[in-house]
Amino acid sequence: MIEHPEPEPSRPVRSWIRSAPGTHIWLLIIAITSIVVVIAPDHLERVLLHRNSSNIHELAKHPIRSLLSSAFWIENPASLALYAVLFELFHAPVERWLGTLRWLVIVATAHITATLVSQKVVLMAIQDHRAPRSMVHVVDIGVSYGLAAAIGVLTYRLPGPWRWFYLAGVVAFFGLPLATGGTFTDLGHAISLAVGLLAWPLTRHPHPHGRPCFT
């Protein structure tokens, strides 16, 4: 487990970033790739998004690269500010609580599992002629699978009855789209949430410097 430094009251921003290094390094990379997408010509933007996608085509040709790179791009750079807020609300508290290693294991497992299962479902739909062949090249990038896992594991950080209200809310948020004819992405979100909830054993002995979430 990676030990995080104690807070530095005289340097609150530095202390905040160092308390969740993985979260902020990830966010920095996403910011850089988003800038690349913004300044790239349209044709290059499409190439970048497709080459860094974890769709069926890329998974078949470059499985490891596509699974890794797809976690560092977002399709709409205008969403960067929203993701920054969500990272601070969900990823950072989990990393501070459990430590960087356990946080990374949970979000990586969710990202990989959700991607592979959802794309397998897409492949089966193509083979059964329920989806167009073009779905082989669908853009499947982004950080939302790992985020859904962090949202799930935070359930175990909340006290008393608040835990159950929170759980009901996140299950409804991710489950309703899937239950009402959702896309492969909705399936991936539901799988990632389940991975976060199933990570309960990793929360039994949290990081010694863990702090209450949302503080």
PDB file of N, CA and C in Angstrom, residues 86 89-91 94 106-107 144-156 158 166-167 169-171 173-174 192-193 196-197 214:
ATOM      1  N   LEU A  86     -16.199  15.504 -10.351  1.00  0.00           N
ATOM      2  CA  LEU A  86     -16.558  14.134  -9.983  1.00  0.00           C
ATOM      3  C   LEU A  86     -15.356  13.362  -9.437  1.00  0.00           C
ATOM      4  N   LEU A  89     -14.962  14.427  -5.889  1.00  0.00           N
ATOM      5  CA  LEU A  89     -16.044  13.957  -5.028  1.00  0.00           C
ATOM      6  C   LEU A  89     -15.990  12.462  -4.765  1.00  0.00           C
ATOM      7  N   PHE A  90     -15.495  11.691  -5.729  1.00  0.00           N
ATOM      8  CA  PHE A  90     -15.562  10.240  -5.592  1.00  0.00           C
ATOM      9  C   PHE A  90     -14.196   9.548  -5.601  1.00  0.00           C
ATOM     10  N   HIS A  91     -13.383   9.790  -6.619  1.00  0.00           N
ATOM     11  CA  HIS A  91     -12.090   9.109  -6.663  1.00  0.00           C
ATOM     12  C   HIS A  91     -11.181   9.518  -5.503  1.00  0.00           C
ATOM     13  N   VAL A  94     -11.970   7.987  -2.051  1.00  0.00           N
ATOM     14  CA  VAL A  94     -11.673   6.551  -2.009  1.00  0.00           C
ATOM     15  C   VAL A  94     -10.171   6.318  -1.926  1.00  0.00           C
ATOM     16  N   ILE A 106      -9.245  -1.469  -7.651  1.00  0.00           N
ATOM     17  CA  ILE A 106     -10.699  -1.454  -7.821  1.00  0.00           C
ATOM     18  C   ILE A 106     -11.100  -0.801  -9.146  1.00  0.00           C
ATOM     19  N   VAL A 107     -10.564   0.391  -9.421  1.00  0.00           N
ATOM     20  CA  VAL A 107     -11.001   1.106 -10.631  1.00  0.00           C
ATOM     21  C   VAL A 107     -10.470   0.426 -11.893  1.00  0.00           C
ATOM     22  N   SER A 144     -15.636   6.859 -17.211  1.00  0.00           N
ATOM     23  CA  SER A 144     -16.851   6.678 -16.424  1.00  0.00           C
ATOM     24  C   SER A 144     -16.951   5.311 -15.766  1.00  0.00           C
ATOM     25  N   TYR A 145     -16.315   4.277 -16.330  1.00  0.00           N
ATOM     26  CA  TYR A 145     -16.389   2.970 -15.694  1.00  0.00           C
ATOM     27  C   TYR A 145     -15.659   2.978 -14.351  1.00  0.00           C
ATOM     28  N   GLY A 146     -14.454   3.522 -14.331  1.00  0.00           N
ATOM     29  CA  GLY A 146     -13.733   3.628 -13.073  1.00  0.00           C
ATOM     30  C   GLY A 146     -14.449   4.515 -12.072  1.00  0.00           C
ATOM     31  N   LEU A 147     -15.085   5.557 -12.571  1.00  0.00           N
ATOM     32  CA  LEU A 147     -15.832   6.466 -11.704  1.00  0.00           C
ATOM     33  C   LEU A 147     -17.004   5.753 -11.060  1.00  0.00           C
ATOM     34  N   ALA A 148     -17.715   4.930 -11.840  1.00  0.00           N
ATOM     35  CA  ALA A 148     -18.846   4.179 -11.296  1.00  0.00           C
ATOM     36  C   ALA A 148     -18.394   3.230 -10.190  1.00  0.00           C
ATOM     37  N   ALA A 149     -17.209   2.634 -10.362  1.00  0.00           N
ATOM     38  CA  ALA A 149     -16.682   1.743  -9.329  1.00  0.00           C
ATOM     39  C   ALA A 149     -16.374   2.508  -8.046  1.00  0.00           C
ATOM     40  N   ALA A 150     -15.777   3.696  -8.184  1.00  0.00           N
ATOM     41  CA  ALA A 150     -15.477   4.516  -7.008  1.00  0.00           C
ATOM     42  C   ALA A 150     -16.767   4.927  -6.293  1.00  0.00           C
ATOM     43  N   ILE A 151     -17.779   5.268  -7.068  1.00  0.00           N
ATOM     44  CA  ILE A 151     -19.078   5.616  -6.482  1.00  0.00           C
ATOM     45  C   ILE A 151     -19.627   4.429  -5.697  1.00  0.00           C
ATOM     46  N   GLY A 152     -19.464   3.225  -6.247  1.00  0.00           N
ATOM     47  CA  GLY A 152     -19.954   2.040  -5.563  1.00  0.00           C
ATOM     48  C   GLY A 152     -19.235   1.766  -4.262  1.00  0.00           C
ATOM     49  N   VAL A 153     -17.908   1.813  -4.271  1.00  0.00           N
ATOM     50  CA  VAL A 153     -17.147   1.465  -3.069  1.00  0.00           C
ATOM     51  C   VAL A 153     -17.324   2.501  -1.973  1.00  0.00           C
ATOM     52  N   LEU A 154     -17.663   3.734  -2.324  1.00  0.00           N
ATOM     53  CA  LEU A 154     -17.897   4.765  -1.305  1.00  0.00           C
ATOM     54  C   LEU A 154     -19.115   4.461  -0.439  1.00  0.00           C
ATOM     55  N   THR A 155     -19.947   3.551  -0.889  1.00  0.00           N
ATOM     56  CA  THR A 155     -21.103   3.130  -0.080  1.00  0.00           C
ATOM     57  C   THR A 155     -20.652   2.710   1.311  1.00  0.00           C
ATOM     58  N   TYR A 156     -19.513   2.037   1.395  1.00  0.00           N
ATOM     59  CA  TYR A 156     -19.038   1.486   2.662  1.00  0.00           C
ATOM     60  C   TYR A 156     -18.350   2.518   3.533  1.00  0.00           C
ATOM     61  N   LEU A 158     -19.883   5.508   4.151  1.00  0.00           N
ATOM     62  CA  LEU A 158     -20.940   6.311   4.762  1.00  0.00           C
ATOM     63  C   LEU A 158     -21.504   5.632   6.006  1.00  0.00           C
ATOM     64  N   TYR A 166     -27.886   6.354   0.061  1.00  0.00           N
ATOM     65  CA  TYR A 166     -26.883   6.524  -0.998  1.00  0.00           C
ATOM     66  C   TYR A 166     -26.915   5.332  -1.947  1.00  0.00           C
ATOM     67  N   LEU A 167     -26.941   4.128  -1.386  1.00  0.00           N
ATOM     68  CA  LEU A 167     -26.948   2.918  -2.209  1.00  0.00           C
ATOM     69  C   LEU A 167     -28.181   2.868  -3.106  1.00  0.00           C
ATOM     70  N   GLY A 169     -29.864   5.354  -4.191  1.00  0.00           N
ATOM     71  CA  GLY A 169     -29.732   6.388  -5.216  1.00  0.00           C
ATOM     72  C   GLY A 169     -28.816   5.970  -6.348  1.00  0.00           C
ATOM     73  N   VAL A 170     -27.654   5.388  -6.024  1.00  0.00           N
ATOM     74  CA  VAL A 170     -26.711   5.030  -7.090  1.00  0.00           C
ATOM     75  C   VAL A 170     -27.206   3.824  -7.892  1.00  0.00           C
ATOM     76  N   VAL A 171     -27.879   2.886  -7.224  1.00  0.00           N
ATOM     77  CA  VAL A 171     -28.439   1.743  -7.950  1.00  0.00           C
ATOM     78  C   VAL A 171     -29.506   2.222  -8.933  1.00  0.00           C
ATOM     79  N   PHE A 173     -29.688   5.264 -10.230  1.00  0.00           N
ATOM     80  CA  PHE A 173     -29.046   6.092 -11.251  1.00  0.00           C
ATOM     81  C   PHE A 173     -28.429   5.242 -12.356  1.00  0.00           C
ATOM     82  N   PHE A 174     -27.738   4.171 -11.966  1.00  0.00           N
ATOM     83  CA  PHE A 174     -27.077   3.328 -12.966  1.00  0.00           C
ATOM     84  C   PHE A 174     -27.957   2.184 -13.465  1.00  0.00           C
ATOM     85  N   SER A 192     -19.520  -1.900 -13.555  1.00  0.00           N
ATOM     86  CA  SER A 192     -18.518  -1.184 -12.757  1.00  0.00           C
ATOM     87  C   SER A 192     -19.033  -0.881 -11.359  1.00  0.00           C
ATOM     88  N   LEU A 193     -20.282  -0.483 -11.260  1.00  0.00           N
ATOM     89  CA  LEU A 193     -20.878  -0.242  -9.947  1.00  0.00           C
ATOM     90  C   LEU A 193     -20.844  -1.524  -9.124  1.00  0.00           C
ATOM     91  N   GLY A 196     -17.426  -2.162  -7.752  1.00  0.00           N
ATOM     92  CA  GLY A 196     -17.186  -1.320  -6.579  1.00  0.00           C
ATOM     93  C   GLY A 196     -17.860  -1.866  -5.339  1.00  0.00           C
ATOM     94  N   LEU A 197     -19.094  -2.331  -5.484  1.00  0.00           N
ATOM     95  CA  LEU A 197     -19.821  -2.879  -4.340  1.00  0.00           C
ATOM     96  C   LEU A 197     -19.216  -4.206  -3.884  1.00  0.00           C
ATOM     97  N   PHE A 214     -15.972  13.345   1.369  1.00  0.00           N
ATOM     98  CA  PHE A 214     -16.614  14.620   1.082  1.00  0.00           C
ATOM     99  C   PHE A 214     -16.194  15.701   2.064  1.00  0.00           C
TER     100      PHE A 214
END
